Amino acid sequence: MMVGMASEQTRTTTPPPTRTSAAGDPRTAPRAWDWGTRLLVVGIVLAALNLRPAITSLGALLEEVRDGLGMSGSVAGLLTSVPPLCFAVFGVTAPRLARRFGPGAVVCAGMVAITAGLLLRPYAGGTAGFLAGSALALMGIAVSNVLMPVIVKRHFPDRVGTMTGLYSMALALGTSAAAAITVPMTEALGGSWQTGLALWAGLAAAAVLPWLPLARDRGKASGGARAERERQERGPRPAPQAHARVPQPSAAPLRITRSRTAWALAVFFGLQATAAYITMGWMPQIFRDAGVPASTAGLLLAVTMAMGVPLAFVIPRVATRLPHQGPIVLALGGCGLVGYAGLYLAPAGGAWVWALLLGIANCAFPLALTMVGMRARTGAGVAQLSAFAQSTGYLISIPGPLLVGVLYQHSGGWGLPLALMAALMIPQTVVGVLAGRDRTVEEEATR
């Protein structure tokens, strides 16, 4: 275990041992901030639990929502495209907001937005109101998505793989729980889809609580102390022997678009997000159209999402110990291709197997988050790369769920949509291998 941690530290961090506390004494830092670190871990886990229930709870009740709001298949496809659109539009603002208010304050505001959006959308009235409430919740998810790798890199620089695995596991747990229990809870509470969707606001409200003190305390430290940390991170790297404070070129933002690795990671993120949102939005409907009962279809989606609980913890830890993450990308892509083929050939007969395989394939998400932390050396670099990769990636993913809805409505079956999903898995694997190469965006952006 100690050997594993040591190798993880050498692969994922800037030089952390010299980091000082706000008080200035590195020996007293762990003791002085012990309560804050523990609270931060709790806050990260609770925030991660809330990053997908807004989406998978809707997927489980999509047919009821369509009937209740009078949606066509194309409009429902548009609805499943709203998450990546919001993530792209609002996610790009996260680094700027974090610089001004502090990452903790922004994540706290994100949890508040999720709570309000989940409470409002079932009762807003009509499709437009439902979309507006969803957009509010997704805005909170978007900024938290981008800032999680930043918070991990900054506060746990020697545990990037472990902490990424922890919050990815919590994210997968929240995703699968929403898929599994939304339908049974809705039935137990009288069968109203509005109640079934609104219940998830309670979990989001619980996530606000640990971020309130973190927003205040970390926000204070995020001005001078954070700037000093970033100067320490940036200063020695271009000129290790020069201890004079020369903030020139390194103080400027990276020209991230010059990095091939950043583009490869953005496309990989976008294609895996396309697959994930198609799965979350449409997989229960695929099974229901094949004759699977609604509750079982929800459980199958839950199984798919639940595969991310153990694997989201294991994959980042394995990835940080490998010089190249390409083999993991290839394994995940192979599982996805077999799963889509199975959904086409025997959707009901092998339903549990296909759900398991697609759950493994969806673990490209924690792998992408891990590579965000590995492909940049500094906290500032991670913030830029995370915003660029996620915002660009989510823009790429927008047409996928909508196109699946259009193909489904006009072809009258799932053959063409499944062929599209399988076809997209091939370029996803190629760019994932390219993004997994051992290099950093700082090196490429300054060439």
XYZ file of C-alpha atoms in Angstrom:
447
model
C 0.000 0.000 0.000
C 2.797 2.414 0.904
C 4.603 1.623 -2.314
C 1.412 2.255 -4.270
C 0.883 5.591 -2.585
C 4.453 6.603 -3.291
C 4.164 5.815 -6.967
C 0.853 7.672 -7.135
C 2.451 10.716 -5.581
C 5.335 10.798 -8.013
C 3.057 10.541 -11.030
C 0.359 13.030 -10.226
C 1.668 16.006 -8.328
C 3.714 19.102 -8.184
C 6.191 19.095 -5.312
C 3.785 18.916 -2.332
C 6.070 18.406 0.656
C 6.983 22.101 0.895
C 3.378 23.320 1.007
C 2.726 25.466 4.040
C -0.402 26.134 6.000
C -2.082 29.462 6.426
C -0.135 29.754 9.659
C 3.108 29.219 7.783
C 4.408 26.159 9.660
C 4.282 22.964 7.602
C 4.592 20.785 10.686
C 1.490 22.260 12.289
C -0.560 22.317 9.072
C -2.041 18.812 9.326
C -3.062 19.366 12.928
C -4.434 22.878 12.390
C -6.475 21.914 9.340
C -7.431 18.383 10.359
C -11.067 19.311 10.995
C -11.215 21.252 7.766
C -9.737 18.384 5.773
C -12.238 15.913 7.215
C -15.116 18.272 6.512
C -13.809 18.802 2.994
C -13.816 15.044 2.346
C -17.425 14.820 3.584
C -18.378 17.785 1.411
C -16.737 16.260 -1.668
C -18.551 12.950 -1.164
C -21.955 14.575 -0.610
C -21.477 16.894 -3.579
C -20.507 13.955 -5.790
C -23.621 12.044 -4.725
C -25.690 14.889 -6.211
C -23.967 15.211 -9.592
C -26.221 12.748 -11.473
C -29.579 12.000 -9.712
C -31.157 14.957 -11.536
C -30.476 13.041 -14.763
C -30.954 9.362 -13.899
C -34.119 9.935 -11.875
C -35.581 11.541 -14.997
C -34.398 8.634 -17.169
C -36.244 6.179 -14.921
C -39.499 8.170 -15.237
C -39.040 9.521 -18.755
C -42.123 7.779 -20.144
C -44.317 9.135 -17.332
C -42.862 12.644 -17.768
C -43.440 12.474 -21.533
C -47.065 11.454 -21.003
C -47.611 14.039 -18.283
C -46.155 16.921 -20.297
C -47.249 15.702 -23.742
C -43.752 15.356 -25.191
C -42.919 13.771 -28.526
C -39.889 11.529 -28.958
C -37.936 14.386 -30.539
C -38.715 16.743 -27.647
C -37.745 14.024 -25.176
C -34.478 13.689 -27.092
C -34.002 17.440 -26.679
C -34.639 17.035 -22.958
C -31.896 14.404 -22.701
C -29.555 16.840 -24.519
C -30.089 19.587 -21.937
C -27.521 18.210 -19.417
C -24.479 18.391 -21.712
C -25.637 21.774 -23.056
C -25.816 23.212 -19.533
C -22.520 21.603 -18.578
C -20.820 23.185 -21.588
C -22.344 26.646 -21.144
C -22.025 26.964 -17.368
C -18.958 24.801 -16.813
C -16.700 27.219 -18.669
C -17.523 29.924 -16.089
C -16.373 27.818 -13.123
C -12.651 28.790 -13.097
C -13.481 32.505 -13.263
C -16.040 32.175 -10.466
C -13.581 30.151 -8.384
C -10.885 32.810 -8.758
C -13.277 35.485 -7.567
C -15.199 33.726 -4.802
C -13.148 30.619 -4.006
C -13.904 27.040 -5.135
C -15.703 26.171 -1.893
C -18.148 29.060 -2.211
C -18.896 28.178 -5.831
C -19.544 24.515 -5.039
C -21.772 25.559 -2.123
C -23.780 27.791 -4.467
C -23.926 24.879 -6.907
C -25.515 22.633 -4.293
C -28.096 25.341 -3.547
C -28.905 25.611 -7.262
C -29.341 21.828 -7.521
C -31.728 21.843 -4.552
C -33.833 24.680 -5.968
C -33.932 23.248 -9.485
C -35.009 19.779 -8.347
C -37.766 21.273 -6.203
C -39.056 23.579 -8.917
C -38.960 21.548 -12.118
C -41.732 18.984 -11.398
C -44.196 21.703 -10.418
C -43.214 24.537 -12.794
C -45.952 23.601 -15.240
C -45.436 22.638 -18.870
C -42.363 21.601 -20.804
C -40.755 25.073 -20.708
C -40.963 25.265 -16.926
C -39.628 21.732 -16.594
C -36.663 22.636 -18.809
C -35.995 25.835 -16.815
C -35.960 23.974 -13.487
C -33.723 21.308 -14.978
C -31.347 23.981 -16.290
C -31.048 25.543 -12.826
C -30.123 22.211 -11.256
C -27.750 21.400 -14.092
C -26.048 24.778 -13.713
C -25.107 23.804 -10.167
C -23.906 20.412 -11.360
C -21.840 22.017 -14.158
C -19.686 24.245 -11.945
C -19.204 21.443 -9.410
C -18.172 19.045 -12.199
C -15.367 21.377 -13.257
C -14.165 22.303 -9.773
C -13.944 18.816 -8.261
C -10.612 17.974 -9.979
C -9.330 21.438 -9.021
C -10.222 20.980 -5.342
C -8.673 17.509 -5.295
C -5.452 18.674 -6.975
C -5.107 21.630 -4.635
C -5.973 20.072 -1.291
C -4.885 16.458 -1.875
C -1.957 16.743 -4.312
C -0.373 13.502 -3.091
C -3.657 11.577 -3.271
C -5.090 12.560 -6.653
C -5.905 8.971 -7.660
C -7.405 8.071 -4.280
C -9.560 11.182 -3.939
C -10.642 11.115 -7.578
C -11.642 7.492 -7.028
C -13.540 8.407 -3.864
C -15.681 11.128 -5.406
C -16.100 9.175 -8.648
C -17.362 6.252 -6.559
C -19.765 8.547 -4.714
C -20.920 9.998 -8.027
C -21.580 6.507 -9.377
C -23.411 5.567 -6.176
C -25.725 8.579 -6.442
C -26.286 7.850 -10.120
C -27.219 4.206 -9.580
C -29.323 4.880 -6.481
C -31.452 7.407 -8.363
C -31.954 4.951 -11.206
C -32.802 2.047 -8.891
C -35.165 3.565 -6.355
C -36.909 6.438 -8.145
C -39.629 4.200 -9.613
C -40.278 2.204 -6.377
C -40.344 5.411 -4.321
C -42.724 7.010 -6.797
C -45.065 4.025 -6.604
C -44.880 3.927 -2.809
C -45.810 7.617 -2.614
C -48.888 7.359 -4.785
C -47.501 7.119 -8.304
C -46.965 10.841 -8.957
C -43.868 11.417 -11.077
C -43.642 14.939 -9.704
C -43.155 13.616 -6.180
C -40.698 10.983 -7.364
C -38.488 13.598 -9.001
C -38.783 16.237 -6.251
C -37.621 13.853 -3.521
C -34.022 14.102 -4.720
C -33.922 17.741 -3.628
C -33.549 16.448 -0.055
C -30.182 14.851 -0.836
C -29.007 18.061 -2.500
C -30.075 20.118 0.526
C -28.000 17.846 2.785
C -24.961 18.507 0.583
C -25.220 22.261 1.167
C -24.465 21.947 4.894
C -20.773 20.911 4.910
C -19.947 23.469 2.219
C -21.237 26.424 4.274
C -18.208 26.571 6.637
C -15.923 25.420 3.809
C -17.137 28.278 1.638
C -16.333 30.795 4.372
C -13.013 29.400 5.567
C -11.599 28.177 2.281
C -12.854 31.299 0.586
C -10.716 33.447 2.926
C -7.684 31.331 2.248
C -8.327 31.277 -1.444
C -7.241 34.859 -1.928
C -3.752 35.486 -0.555
C -2.847 31.931 0.449
C -4.108 30.443 -2.787
C -2.311 33.041 -4.871
C 0.863 32.388 -2.923
C 0.516 28.646 -3.460
C 0.049 29.182 -7.176
C 3.109 31.456 -7.298
C 5.074 28.743 -5.548
C 3.755 26.160 -7.975
C 4.448 28.226 -11.069
C 7.657 29.976 -10.071
C 10.192 27.135 -9.707
C 8.961 25.120 -12.662
C 10.322 27.184 -15.556
C 13.595 27.928 -13.694
C 14.243 25.520 -10.821
C 17.516 27.164 -9.780
C 16.242 30.722 -9.707
C 14.678 31.408 -6.348
C 14.073 35.049 -7.150
C 10.400 35.835 -7.622
C 10.087 36.239 -11.358
C 6.399 35.858 -12.171
C 6.712 36.699 -15.882
C 5.686 34.107 -18.450
C 4.450 31.526 -15.978
C 1.864 33.933 -14.559
C 0.040 34.113 -17.876
C -2.786 31.634 -18.544
C -1.883 28.629 -20.652
C -2.722 28.714 -24.320
C -4.596 25.501 -23.787
C -5.798 25.209 -27.372
C -2.190 24.670 -28.484
C -2.054 21.375 -26.623
C -2.879 18.254 -28.618
C -3.361 16.363 -25.385
C -5.962 18.913 -24.229
C -7.887 18.468 -27.492
C -7.635 14.671 -27.313
C -8.889 14.740 -23.727
C -11.740 17.100 -24.655
C -12.908 14.859 -27.502
C -12.561 11.759 -25.315
C -14.580 13.484 -22.609
C -17.220 14.510 -25.134
C -17.660 11.058 -26.656
C -17.804 9.267 -23.320
C -20.352 11.861 -22.156
C -22.384 11.206 -25.304
C -22.487 7.496 -24.484
C -23.266 8.150 -20.818
C -26.182 10.526 -21.446
C -27.651 8.312 -24.132
C -27.440 5.422 -21.666
C -28.933 7.372 -18.762
C -31.664 8.934 -20.873
C -32.660 6.060 -23.161
C -31.524 2.684 -21.833
C -34.616 2.115 -19.657
C -36.781 2.841 -22.709
C -34.785 0.343 -24.796
C -35.502 -2.366 -22.249
C -39.143 -1.356 -21.821
C -39.689 -1.519 -25.586
C -38.208 -5.031 -25.494
C -40.879 -6.123 -23.000
C -39.011 -5.569 -19.739
C -41.212 -4.165 -16.910
C -40.632 -0.536 -15.934
C -39.289 -1.356 -12.451
C -36.878 -3.933 -13.891
C -35.732 -1.472 -16.554
C -34.933 0.999 -13.789
C -32.973 -1.690 -11.950
C -31.028 -2.497 -15.119
C -30.032 1.148 -15.431
C -29.103 1.062 -11.752
C -26.861 -1.960 -12.384
C -25.178 -0.093 -15.226
C -24.566 2.904 -13.015
C -23.628 0.759 -9.992
C -20.715 -0.765 -11.875
C -19.108 2.625 -11.468
C -19.137 2.375 -7.673
C -16.249 -0.091 -7.271
C -14.614 0.592 -10.635
C -14.655 4.377 -10.184
C -12.490 3.855 -7.102
C -10.194 1.254 -8.653
C -9.632 2.722 -12.134
C -8.194 6.103 -11.045
C -5.778 4.366 -8.652
C -4.633 1.998 -11.384
C -4.434 4.808 -13.945
C -2.122 6.939 -11.784
C 0.336 4.051 -11.570
C 0.548 3.486 -15.319
C 2.806 5.483 -17.641
C 0.101 5.280 -20.334
C -3.641 4.915 -19.752
C -4.291 3.531 -23.259
C -4.792 -0.116 -22.149
C -7.616 0.940 -19.822
C -9.234 2.926 -22.647
C -9.081 -0.113 -24.953
C -10.644 -2.413 -22.346
C -13.519 -0.008 -21.680
C -14.154 0.501 -25.395
C -14.317 -3.256 -26.019
C -16.928 -3.686 -23.282
C -19.014 -0.909 -24.828
C -18.987 -2.453 -28.305
C -20.048 -5.870 -26.985
C -22.782 -4.268 -24.857
C -24.297 -2.364 -27.780
C -24.204 -5.472 -29.978
C -26.019 -7.381 -27.247
C -28.705 -4.714 -26.917
C -29.381 -5.055 -30.629
C -29.350 -8.873 -30.825
C -31.036 -9.884 -27.549
C -32.089 -6.847 -25.487
C -34.337 -8.776 -23.085
C -32.639 -12.195 -23.062
C -29.204 -10.908 -22.065
C -30.340 -7.709 -20.386
C -28.299 -8.140 -17.194
C -25.109 -8.943 -19.100
C -25.472 -5.926 -21.384
C -26.197 -3.701 -18.396
C -22.979 -4.904 -16.722
C -20.850 -4.403 -19.833
C -22.205 -0.925 -20.505
C -21.616 -0.079 -16.849
C -17.959 -0.986 -17.286
C -17.761 1.071 -20.489
C -19.236 4.098 -18.693
C -16.233 4.096 -16.347
C -14.476 6.122 -19.025
C -15.803 9.086 -16.996
C -13.662 8.597 -13.859
C -10.742 7.749 -16.131
C -11.205 11.069 -17.957
C -11.341 12.952 -14.643
C -8.168 11.223 -13.505
C -6.363 12.138 -16.712
C -7.394 15.778 -16.207
C -5.439 15.728 -12.944
C -2.491 13.892 -14.503
C -2.104 15.884 -17.707
C -1.409 19.201 -15.923
C 1.295 19.978 -13.367
C -0.214 22.859 -11.395
C -3.531 23.710 -9.814
C -3.990 26.550 -12.303
C -3.235 24.171 -15.165
C -5.759 21.637 -13.875
C -8.409 24.364 -13.613
C -7.849 25.435 -17.228
C -7.671 21.888 -18.532
C -10.750 20.794 -16.577
C -12.807 23.739 -17.847
C -11.597 23.296 -21.436
C -11.974 19.515 -21.577
C -15.373 19.438 -19.884
C -16.915 22.442 -21.623
C -15.650 21.432 -25.062
C -16.509 17.817 -24.366
C -20.059 18.563 -23.305
C -20.554 20.705 -26.401
C -19.481 17.716 -28.482
C -21.938 15.485 -26.635
C -25.041 17.655 -27.150
C -26.244 16.215 -30.499
C -25.978 12.559 -29.429
C -29.049 12.094 -27.193
C -31.140 14.323 -29.474
C -30.094 12.366 -32.562
C -30.952 9.093 -30.841
C -34.450 10.414 -30.116
C -34.950 11.512 -33.719
C -33.665 8.187 -35.117
C -35.850 6.250 -32.708
C -38.984 8.193 -33.616
C -38.486 8.061 -37.390
C -37.124 4.514 -37.705
C -39.587 3.016 -35.242
C -36.921 0.894 -33.535
C -33.545 0.832 -31.858
C -31.401 -0.577 -34.687
C -30.151 2.764 -36.036
C -29.647 4.407 -32.610
C -27.629 1.425 -31.383
C -25.535 1.455 -34.569
C -24.763 5.125 -33.902
C -23.723 4.387 -30.319
C -21.426 1.564 -31.403
C -19.885 3.680 -34.170
C -19.054 6.506 -31.731
C -17.198 4.077 -29.471
C -14.406 3.690 -32.063
C -13.210 7.348 -32.194
C -13.701 7.531 -28.417
C -11.167 4.736 -27.997
C -8.694 6.320 -30.430
C -8.652 9.768 -28.793
C -8.626 8.164 -25.336
C -5.388 6.379 -26.198
C -3.924 9.690 -27.403
C -5.039 11.494 -24.223
C -3.456 8.771 -22.112
C 0.106 9.496 -23.247
C 2.571 10.579 -20.548
C 2.830 14.337 -21.096
C 1.432 17.580 -19.706
C -0.450 20.436 -21.302
C 2.072 22.930 -19.906
C 4.810 21.322 -21.994
C 2.740 21.344 -25.174
C 1.183 24.794 -24.721
C 4.570 26.513 -24.308
C 6.330 24.891 -27.254
